[in-house]
Structure formats: structure tokens, C-alpha cells
Short mmCIF file of C-alpha atoms in Angstrom, two decimals:
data_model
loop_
_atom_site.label_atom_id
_atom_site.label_comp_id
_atom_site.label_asym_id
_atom_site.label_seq_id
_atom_site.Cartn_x
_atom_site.Cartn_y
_atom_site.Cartn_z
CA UNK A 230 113.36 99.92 99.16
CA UNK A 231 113.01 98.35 102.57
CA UNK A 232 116.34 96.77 103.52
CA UNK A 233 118.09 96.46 107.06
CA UNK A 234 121.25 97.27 105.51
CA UNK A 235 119.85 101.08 104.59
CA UNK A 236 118.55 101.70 107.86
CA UNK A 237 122.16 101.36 109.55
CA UNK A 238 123.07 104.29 107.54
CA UNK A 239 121.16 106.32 109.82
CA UNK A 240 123.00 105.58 112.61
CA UNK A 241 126.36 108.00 113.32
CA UNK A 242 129.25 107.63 112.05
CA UNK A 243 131.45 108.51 114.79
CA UNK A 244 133.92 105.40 113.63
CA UNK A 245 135.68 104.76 110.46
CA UNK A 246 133.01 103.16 107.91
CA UNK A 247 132.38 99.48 107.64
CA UNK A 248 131.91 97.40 104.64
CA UNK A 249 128.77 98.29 103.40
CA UNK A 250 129.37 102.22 104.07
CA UNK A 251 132.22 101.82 102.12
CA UNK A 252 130.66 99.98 99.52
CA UNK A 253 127.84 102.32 99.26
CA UNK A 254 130.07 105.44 98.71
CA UNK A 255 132.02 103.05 95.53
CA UNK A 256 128.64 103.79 93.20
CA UNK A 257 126.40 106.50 91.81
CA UNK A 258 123.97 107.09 94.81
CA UNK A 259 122.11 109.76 92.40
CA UNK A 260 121.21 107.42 89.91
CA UNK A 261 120.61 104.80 92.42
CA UNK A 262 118.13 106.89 94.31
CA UNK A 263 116.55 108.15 90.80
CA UNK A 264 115.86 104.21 90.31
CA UNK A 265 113.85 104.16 93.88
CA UNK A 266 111.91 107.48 92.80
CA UNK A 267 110.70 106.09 89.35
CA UNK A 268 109.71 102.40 90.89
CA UNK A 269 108.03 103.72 94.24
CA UNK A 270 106.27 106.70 91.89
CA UNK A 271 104.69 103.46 89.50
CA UNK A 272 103.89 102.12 92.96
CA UNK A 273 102.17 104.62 93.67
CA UNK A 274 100.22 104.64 90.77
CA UNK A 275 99.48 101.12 90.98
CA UNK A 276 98.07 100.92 94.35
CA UNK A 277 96.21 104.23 93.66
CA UNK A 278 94.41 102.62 90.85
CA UNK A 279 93.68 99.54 93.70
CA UNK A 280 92.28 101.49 95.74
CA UNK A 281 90.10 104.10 93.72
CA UNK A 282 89.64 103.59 90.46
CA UNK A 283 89.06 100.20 90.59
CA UNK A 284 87.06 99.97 93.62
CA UNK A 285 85.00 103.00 92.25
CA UNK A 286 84.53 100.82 89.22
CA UNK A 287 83.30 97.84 91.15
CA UNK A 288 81.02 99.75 93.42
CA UNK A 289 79.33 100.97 90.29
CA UNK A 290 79.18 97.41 88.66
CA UNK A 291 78.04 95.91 91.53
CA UNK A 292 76.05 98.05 93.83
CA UNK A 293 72.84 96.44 93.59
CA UNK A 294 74.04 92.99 94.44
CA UNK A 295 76.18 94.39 97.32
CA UNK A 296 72.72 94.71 99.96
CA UNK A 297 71.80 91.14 98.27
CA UNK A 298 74.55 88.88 98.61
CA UNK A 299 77.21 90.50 100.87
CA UNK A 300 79.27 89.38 97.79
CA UNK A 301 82.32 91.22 95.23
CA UNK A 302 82.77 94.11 97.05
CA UNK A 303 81.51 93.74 100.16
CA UNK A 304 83.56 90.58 100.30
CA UNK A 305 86.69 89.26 102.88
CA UNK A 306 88.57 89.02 99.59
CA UNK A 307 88.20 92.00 98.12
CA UNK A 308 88.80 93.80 101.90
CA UNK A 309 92.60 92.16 102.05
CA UNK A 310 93.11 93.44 99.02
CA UNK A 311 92.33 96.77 99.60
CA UNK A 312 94.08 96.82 103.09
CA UNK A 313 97.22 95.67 100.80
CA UNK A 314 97.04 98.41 98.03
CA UNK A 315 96.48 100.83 101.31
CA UNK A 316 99.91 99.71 102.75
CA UNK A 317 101.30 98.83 99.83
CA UNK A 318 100.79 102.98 99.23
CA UNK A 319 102.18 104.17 102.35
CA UNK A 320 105.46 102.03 101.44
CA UNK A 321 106.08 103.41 98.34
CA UNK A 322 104.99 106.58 99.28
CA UNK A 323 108.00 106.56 102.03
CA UNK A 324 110.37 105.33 99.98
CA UNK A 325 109.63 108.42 97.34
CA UNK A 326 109.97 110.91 99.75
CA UNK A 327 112.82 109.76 101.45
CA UNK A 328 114.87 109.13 97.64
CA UNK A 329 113.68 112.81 97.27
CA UNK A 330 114.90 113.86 99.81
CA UNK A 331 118.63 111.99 99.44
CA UNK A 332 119.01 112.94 95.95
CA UNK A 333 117.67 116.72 96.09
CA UNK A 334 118.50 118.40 99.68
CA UNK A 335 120.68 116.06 101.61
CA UNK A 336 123.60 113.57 100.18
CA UNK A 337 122.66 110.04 100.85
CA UNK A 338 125.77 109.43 103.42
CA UNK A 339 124.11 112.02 105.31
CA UNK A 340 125.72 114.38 107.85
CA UNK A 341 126.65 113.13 111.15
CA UNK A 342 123.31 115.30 113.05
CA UNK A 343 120.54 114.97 115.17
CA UNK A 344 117.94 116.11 112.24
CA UNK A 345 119.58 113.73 109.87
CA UNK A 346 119.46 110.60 111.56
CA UNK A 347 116.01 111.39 113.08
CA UNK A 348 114.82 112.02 109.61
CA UNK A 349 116.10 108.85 108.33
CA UNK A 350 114.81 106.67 111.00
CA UNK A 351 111.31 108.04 110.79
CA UNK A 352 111.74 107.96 107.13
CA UNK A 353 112.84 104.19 107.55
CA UNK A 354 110.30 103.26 110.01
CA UNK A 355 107.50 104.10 108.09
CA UNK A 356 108.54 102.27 105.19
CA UNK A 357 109.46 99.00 106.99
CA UNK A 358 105.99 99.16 108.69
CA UNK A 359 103.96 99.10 105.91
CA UNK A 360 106.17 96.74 103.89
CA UNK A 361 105.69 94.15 107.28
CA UNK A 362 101.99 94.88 106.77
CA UNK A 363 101.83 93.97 103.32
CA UNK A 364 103.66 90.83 103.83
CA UNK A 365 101.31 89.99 106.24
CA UNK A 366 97.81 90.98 104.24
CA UNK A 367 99.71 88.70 101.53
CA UNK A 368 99.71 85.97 103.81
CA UNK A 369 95.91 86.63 105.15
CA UNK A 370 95.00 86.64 101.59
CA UNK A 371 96.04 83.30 100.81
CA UNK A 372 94.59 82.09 104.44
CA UNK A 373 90.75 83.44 103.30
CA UNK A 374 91.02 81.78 100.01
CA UNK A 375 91.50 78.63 101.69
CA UNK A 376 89.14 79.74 104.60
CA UNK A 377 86.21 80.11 102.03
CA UNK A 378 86.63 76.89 100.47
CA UNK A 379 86.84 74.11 103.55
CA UNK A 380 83.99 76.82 104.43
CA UNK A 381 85.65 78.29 107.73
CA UNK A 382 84.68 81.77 108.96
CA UNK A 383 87.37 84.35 108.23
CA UNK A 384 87.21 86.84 110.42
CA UNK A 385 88.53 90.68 108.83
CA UNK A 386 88.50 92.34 112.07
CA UNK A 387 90.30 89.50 113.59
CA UNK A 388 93.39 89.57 110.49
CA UNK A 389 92.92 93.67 111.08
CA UNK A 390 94.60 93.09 114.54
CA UNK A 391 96.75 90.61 113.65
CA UNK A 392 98.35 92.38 110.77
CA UNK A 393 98.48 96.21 112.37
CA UNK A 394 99.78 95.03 115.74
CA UNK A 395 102.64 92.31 114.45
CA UNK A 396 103.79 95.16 111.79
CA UNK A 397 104.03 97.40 114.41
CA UNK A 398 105.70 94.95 116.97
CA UNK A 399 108.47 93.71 114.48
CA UNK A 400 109.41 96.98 113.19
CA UNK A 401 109.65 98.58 116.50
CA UNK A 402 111.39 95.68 118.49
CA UNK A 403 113.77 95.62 115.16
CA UNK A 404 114.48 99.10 115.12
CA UNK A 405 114.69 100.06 118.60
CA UNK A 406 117.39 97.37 118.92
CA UNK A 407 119.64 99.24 116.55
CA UNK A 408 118.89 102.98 117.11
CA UNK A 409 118.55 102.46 121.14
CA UNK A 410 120.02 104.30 123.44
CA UNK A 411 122.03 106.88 120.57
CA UNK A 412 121.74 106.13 117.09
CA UNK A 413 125.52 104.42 117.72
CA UNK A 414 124.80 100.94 115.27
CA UNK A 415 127.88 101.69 112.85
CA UNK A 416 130.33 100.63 115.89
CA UNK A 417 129.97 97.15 115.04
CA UNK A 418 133.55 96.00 115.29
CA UNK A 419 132.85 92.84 116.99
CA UNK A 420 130.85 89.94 116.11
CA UNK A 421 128.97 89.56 119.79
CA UNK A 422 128.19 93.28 119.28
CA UNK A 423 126.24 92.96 115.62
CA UNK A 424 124.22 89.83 116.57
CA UNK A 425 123.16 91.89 119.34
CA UNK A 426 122.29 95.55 117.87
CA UNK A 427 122.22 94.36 113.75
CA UNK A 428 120.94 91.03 113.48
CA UNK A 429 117.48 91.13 115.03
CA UNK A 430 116.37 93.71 112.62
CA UNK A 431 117.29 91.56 110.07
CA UNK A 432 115.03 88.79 111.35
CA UNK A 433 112.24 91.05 111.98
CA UNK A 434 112.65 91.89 108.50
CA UNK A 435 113.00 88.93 106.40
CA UNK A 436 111.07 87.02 108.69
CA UNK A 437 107.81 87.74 107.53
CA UNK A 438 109.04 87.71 103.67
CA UNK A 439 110.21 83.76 104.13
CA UNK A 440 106.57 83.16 105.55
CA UNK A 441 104.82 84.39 102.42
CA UNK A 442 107.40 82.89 100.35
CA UNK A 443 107.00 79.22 102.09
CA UNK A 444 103.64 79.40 103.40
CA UNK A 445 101.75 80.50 100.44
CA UNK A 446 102.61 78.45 97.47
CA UNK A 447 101.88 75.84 99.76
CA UNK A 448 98.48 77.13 101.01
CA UNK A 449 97.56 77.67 97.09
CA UNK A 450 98.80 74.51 95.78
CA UNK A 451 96.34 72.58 98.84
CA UNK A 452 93.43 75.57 96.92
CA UNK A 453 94.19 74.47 93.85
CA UNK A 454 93.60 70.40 95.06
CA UNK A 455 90.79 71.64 97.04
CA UNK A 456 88.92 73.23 93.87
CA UNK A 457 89.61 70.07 91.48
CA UNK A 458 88.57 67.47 94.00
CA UNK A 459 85.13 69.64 94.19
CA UNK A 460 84.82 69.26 90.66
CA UNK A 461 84.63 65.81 90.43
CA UNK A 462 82.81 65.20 93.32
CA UNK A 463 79.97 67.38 92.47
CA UNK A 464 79.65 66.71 88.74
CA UNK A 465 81.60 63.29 88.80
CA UNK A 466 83.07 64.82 85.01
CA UNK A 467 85.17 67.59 84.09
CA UNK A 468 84.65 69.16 80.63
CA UNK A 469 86.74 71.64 78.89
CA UNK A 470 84.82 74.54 81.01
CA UNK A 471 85.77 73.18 83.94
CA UNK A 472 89.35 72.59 83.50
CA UNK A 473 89.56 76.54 82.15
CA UNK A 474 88.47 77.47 85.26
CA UNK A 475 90.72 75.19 87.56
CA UNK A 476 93.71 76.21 85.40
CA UNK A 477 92.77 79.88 85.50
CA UNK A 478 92.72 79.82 89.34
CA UNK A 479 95.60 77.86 89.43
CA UNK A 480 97.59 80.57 87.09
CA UNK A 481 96.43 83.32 89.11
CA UNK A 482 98.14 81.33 92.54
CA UNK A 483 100.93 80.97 90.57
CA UNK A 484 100.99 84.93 89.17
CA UNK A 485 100.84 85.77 92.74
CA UNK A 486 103.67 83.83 94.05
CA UNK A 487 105.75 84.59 91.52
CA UNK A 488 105.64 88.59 91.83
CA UNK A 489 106.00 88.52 95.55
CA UNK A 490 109.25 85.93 94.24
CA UNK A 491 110.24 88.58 92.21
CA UNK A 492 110.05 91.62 94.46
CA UNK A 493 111.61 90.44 97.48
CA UNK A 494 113.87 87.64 96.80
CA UNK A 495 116.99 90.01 96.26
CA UNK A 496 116.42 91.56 99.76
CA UNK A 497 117.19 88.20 101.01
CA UNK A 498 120.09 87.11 98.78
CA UNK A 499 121.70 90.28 99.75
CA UNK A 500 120.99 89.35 103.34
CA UNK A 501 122.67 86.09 103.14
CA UNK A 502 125.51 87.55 100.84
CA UNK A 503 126.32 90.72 103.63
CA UNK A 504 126.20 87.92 106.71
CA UNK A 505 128.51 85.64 105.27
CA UNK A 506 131.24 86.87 103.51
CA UNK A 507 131.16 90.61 105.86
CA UNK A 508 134.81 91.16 105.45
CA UNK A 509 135.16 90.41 101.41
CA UNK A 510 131.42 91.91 100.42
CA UNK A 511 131.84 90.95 96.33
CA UNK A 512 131.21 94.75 95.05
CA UNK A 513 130.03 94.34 91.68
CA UNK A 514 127.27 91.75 93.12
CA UNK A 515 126.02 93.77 95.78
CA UNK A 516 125.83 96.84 93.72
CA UNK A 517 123.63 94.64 91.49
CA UNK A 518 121.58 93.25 94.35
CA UNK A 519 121.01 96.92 95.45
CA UNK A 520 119.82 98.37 92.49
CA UNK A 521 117.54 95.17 91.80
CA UNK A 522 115.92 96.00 95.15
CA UNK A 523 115.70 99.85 94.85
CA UNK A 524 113.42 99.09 91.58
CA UNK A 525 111.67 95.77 92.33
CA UNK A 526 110.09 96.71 95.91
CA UNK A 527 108.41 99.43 95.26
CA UNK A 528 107.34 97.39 92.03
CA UNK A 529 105.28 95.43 94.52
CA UNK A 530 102.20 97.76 94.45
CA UNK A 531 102.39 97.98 90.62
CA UNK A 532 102.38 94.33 90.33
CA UNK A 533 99.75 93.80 92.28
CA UNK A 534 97.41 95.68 90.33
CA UNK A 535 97.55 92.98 87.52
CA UNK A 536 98.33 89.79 89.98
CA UNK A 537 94.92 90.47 91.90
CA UNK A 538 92.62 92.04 88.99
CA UNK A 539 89.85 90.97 87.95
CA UNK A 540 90.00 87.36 86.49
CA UNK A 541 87.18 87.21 83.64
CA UNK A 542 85.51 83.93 82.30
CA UNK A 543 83.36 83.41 79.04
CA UNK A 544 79.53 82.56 80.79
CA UNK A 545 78.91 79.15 82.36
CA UNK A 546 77.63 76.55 79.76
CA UNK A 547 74.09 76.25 79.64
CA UNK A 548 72.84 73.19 81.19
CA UNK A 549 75.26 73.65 84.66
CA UNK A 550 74.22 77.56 85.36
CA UNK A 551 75.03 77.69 88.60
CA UNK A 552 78.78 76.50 87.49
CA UNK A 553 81.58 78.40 89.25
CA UNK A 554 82.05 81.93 88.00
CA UNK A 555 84.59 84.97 87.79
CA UNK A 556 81.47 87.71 87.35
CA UNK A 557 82.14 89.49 90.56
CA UNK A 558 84.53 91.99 91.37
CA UNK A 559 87.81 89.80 92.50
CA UNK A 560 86.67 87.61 89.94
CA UNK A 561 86.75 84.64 92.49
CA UNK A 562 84.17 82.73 93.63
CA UNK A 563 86.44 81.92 96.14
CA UNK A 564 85.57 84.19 97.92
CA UNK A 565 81.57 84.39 98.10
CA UNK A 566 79.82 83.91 100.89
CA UNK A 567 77.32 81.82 99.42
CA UNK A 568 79.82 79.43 98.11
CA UNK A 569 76.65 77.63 96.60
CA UNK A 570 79.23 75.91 94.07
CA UNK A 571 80.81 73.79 97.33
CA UNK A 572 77.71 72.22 98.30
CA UNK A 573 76.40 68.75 96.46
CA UNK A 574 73.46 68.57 94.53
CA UNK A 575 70.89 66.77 96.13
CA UNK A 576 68.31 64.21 94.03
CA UNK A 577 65.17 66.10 93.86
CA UNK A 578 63.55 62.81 93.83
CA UNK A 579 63.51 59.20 95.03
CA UNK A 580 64.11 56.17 92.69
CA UNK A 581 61.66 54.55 95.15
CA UNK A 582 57.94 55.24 93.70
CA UNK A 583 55.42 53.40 96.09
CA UNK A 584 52.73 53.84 93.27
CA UNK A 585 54.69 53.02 89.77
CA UNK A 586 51.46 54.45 87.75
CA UNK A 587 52.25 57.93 89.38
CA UNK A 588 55.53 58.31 87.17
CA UNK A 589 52.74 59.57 84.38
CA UNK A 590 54.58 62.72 84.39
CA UNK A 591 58.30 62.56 84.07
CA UNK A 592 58.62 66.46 84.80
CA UNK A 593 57.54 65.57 87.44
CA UNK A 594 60.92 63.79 88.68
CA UNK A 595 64.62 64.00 87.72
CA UNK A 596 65.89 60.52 88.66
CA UNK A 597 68.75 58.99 86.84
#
């Protein structure tokens, strides 16, 4: 799990415990880190089968199109995704080893050492770092969906800074706040002193997570206008085929809001719990809130395996062939470059003839 509230149990404890040190010694800490082994493990898995299995599938599927149409594959879509399943590995990946580690060699109230808290912060680091980054590729996700459809360039190399650098910068400027100078965060007695050394890893933290959660369902709801309006205006009609595929696309926005809901909503309930009632922390809620964490963050990777899989359509009627289809790897049209379903069909003809004996042949013209 990634939560601020773990990573002050690095620090010493040179002073008598606080709250949440307290708190975390009242439960089973074995079976709570055998929750964050099993959920980061199926994370694991899930963004392992993002990343090779079903990219090895689509490279096969589509490899002769990929030289053709710079489409599927090759695609800005299908490149966020894969950055995400990448970081969305390294998470859960830290959060398995460091469980494994609590639960097998070291107690999770760890011994007041050098190695220990070094190992914990590193440990912690790692895993908030690639959680920030997957929060952000979440975000840049949603931003090329819209990109491709008003037809603005969406530049990969551009979101590759963006997203490495602003990972790195909020985990390190949150972090080095509360380890800096000596590891001493647990001597929090006063208020002035946790804004100061606490607090500003919690807004590097949750931060990010409020972004996705505000920005995107409002970025997808303005796709999911954007793809109906397009409709109408190029075929002035929607049949049954067309309202499959707006509500398909629409489902999928939804899907994907509605895991990231899932997985990180508890981090910031137990956020807003911890920095308002700090004396009086309601135990039996907070154990709750921990465990829901320890297995639903991890979860994200899993999740996201089914969230951003391969959409599939039944084939476009017959008379509209170029209709908008789900054929390509990422199943979204969204995202090709082509994006040959935005533009408006031109009349191939004038109504005008000059000579009204040429309309002899009337395959000759398509007027209406």
C-alpha cells in the first residue's frame, strides 16, 4: 500500500509512540501484511499480463498494419497504457517485497537502527514513486483520449517528462521533508512541528490522487459529448449501432473511474480521518480503512487489466463501413491517428448540372 501514514513508521522512535504507532501495534500486523502480499502478488500478475502477454498478442494480431497506419499498437493510447502497467509493476512489486520482508525477517514496528529505517525508506520510496507515476499516466490517458478527438497532437515524449520528473519531484520533496536531517518524524508533539515535517508528504501524496479523481470523470464525460455530437453531425441519425458504440465508450469511462474510485478512495478517507480527530483516532475504523488499503492498491494493476482491455464490437453495418470501430488493439478508435471517423463526408457531386441531359448515368453521381 502507499500511504503517508506507513512511511512515518520508518522514522525512530526515540519518543513514546503516537496515535497511529499505537494503533498499529492494537491489530494482527501478520495477517495484515499477508493481505498486502496476496493483493500486490495479483498485481503483479495483472500488470505482467499488460505488459507481455497482451502486448505479445497484439503485436502478432496486428503487425502488418503497424508499418501501415501507425495505428493499435504503435498508438499514443496503447503507449500510456503500457507506461501504466510498467509502473503500476514496480508498485506492487515494492509493496511485495517490503510485506515480505515485515512479516518473514523483521517485525513490522521495526527496530530502532540505521539498516531498518534505511530499508524502509528506500522500500517506501520506491513504492510512492511509481504509485505518483501511475496517477499521473492515468491522468495523461484521459488527456490523449480527448487530444485525439478535438484532433490535437499528443505528444508521448512530452507526457514521458512530465510524468517521470513530477513523480520524482513529489516523492522526493515529500519524503525528504520527513526523513531530513535524521529519520526523527515520530517527535511530532506539536501541531507547528507536523504541518511542517508530516503534512507536506501528505499533499504530495494525495495530491495527485484528487486530480485523477476530479479531473478525469470530467475530461471523459466532455469525450463522451464529444463522440455523440460527432454522430449526429456526420450521419445526421443514430441507429441502434451507433448508440452501442457511444454507450460502450461511455461504460468503459465509467469502468475506469470507478476502479481508480475504488482503489484509492480509502487512502484519502483515512487521511482526512488521522488529520482531524489525531487525539481520538476511532480504532475499529481505521483498522478497517487500513486493511481496505493494504488489499485495494495493489489491486490497481489487476484492475486495470480488465478496465483498459480490449473493447470488442460486432462489424460495422454494411452500408456505413467506414463506421467507428473497436478492431484494433485498445479497441478505441479514439485513439487512431487517422481518425477518418471525425472528418465529414463531403458530396461527391454537385446538385448543380450545367447540362441536365448529362445525368444519363446516375452512377455517375450521388446527390440527394
Amino acid at each position: 500500500m502507499s500511504d503517508p501514514t506507513i512511511q512515518t513508521f520508518c522514522c525512530h522512535h526515540r519518543t513514546p509512540p503516537d496515535g497511529p504507532t499505537l494503533l498499529m501495534g492494537a491489530f494482527n500486523t501478520n495477517s495484515y501484511l499477508f493481505v498486502c502480499m496476496v493483493s500486490s502478488f495479483l498485481g503483479i500478475m495483472g500488470a505482467h499480463y499488460q505488459i507481455f502477454v497482451r502486448g505479445k498478442q497484439g503485436i502478432l494480431s496486428n503487425g502488418r498494419r503497424l508499418a501501415e497506419s501507425g495505428n493499435s499498437m504503435n498508438s499514443n493510447g496503447h503507449r500510456v497504457i503500457l507506461w501504466l502497467a510498467i509502473a503500476d509493476f514496480c508498485a506492487s512489486l515494492g509493496v511485495f517485497v517490503r510485506s515480505a520482508m515485515w512479516r518473514y525477517f523483521q517485525p513490522m514496528m521495526m527496530k530502532d537502527d540505521d539498516a531498518s529505517v534505511i530499508f524502509c525508506a528506500v522500500t517506501s520510496a520506491w513504492t510512492q514513486y511509481f504509485y505518483t507515476c501511475t496517477w499521473l499516466w492515468t491522468f495523461s490517458y484521459a488527456i490523449n483520449v480527448r487530444c485525439h478527438l478535438r484532433g490535437d497532437h499528443f505528444s508521448i515524449r512530452r507526457y514521458h517528462v512530465i510524468v517521470w520528473t513530477f513523480g520524482a519531484l513529489l516523492t522526493s520533496v515529500g519524503l525528504s521533508v520527513l526523513y531530513y536531517p535524521n529519520a526523527d518524524c515520530q517527535n511530532v508533539k506539536e501541531l507547528w512541528t507536523a504541518l511542517v515535517r508530516v503534512l507536506p508528504n501528505y499533499c504530495a501524496t494525495y495530491l495527485p490522487i484528487l486530480i485523477v479523481m476530479i479531473g478525469n470523470p470530467i475530461i471523459y464525460q466532455n469525450c463522451s459529448k464529444m463522440i455523440s455530437e460527432t454522430f449526429m453531425s456526420r450521419y445526421t441519425r443514430v441507429t441502434s449501432h451507433e448508440r452501442e458504440v457511444m454507450s460502450r465508450f461511455k461504460w468503459k469511462f465509467c469502468f475506469i473511474n470507478v476502479i481508480f474510485y475504488i482503489c484509492w478512495l480509502p487512502n484519502l478517507i483515512g487521511g482526512f480521518i488521522l488529520w482531524t480527530v489525531w487525539g481520538s483516532i476511532p480504532e475499529n475504523i481505521m483498522v478497517a480503512i487500513w486493511y481496505a488499503m493494504a488489499a485495494m492498491n495493489p489491486l490497481q494493476a489487476f484492475l486495470n487489466a480488465f478496465v483498459y482491455r480490449r473493447w470488442t464490437q460486432p462489424p460495422p453495418e454494411p452500408e456505413q463501413p467506414d463506421l467507428l470501430t473497436e478492431s484494433h488493439q485498445e479497441s478505441s478508435p479514439l485513439l487512431e491517428k487517422s481518425r477518418s471517423w471525425l472528418v465529414k463526408t463531403e458530396p461527391e457531386c454537385s446538385t448543380r448540372l450545367e447540362n441536365p441531359s448529362s445525368h444519363r448515368k446516375a452512377d455517375n453521381c450521388s446527390c440527394f
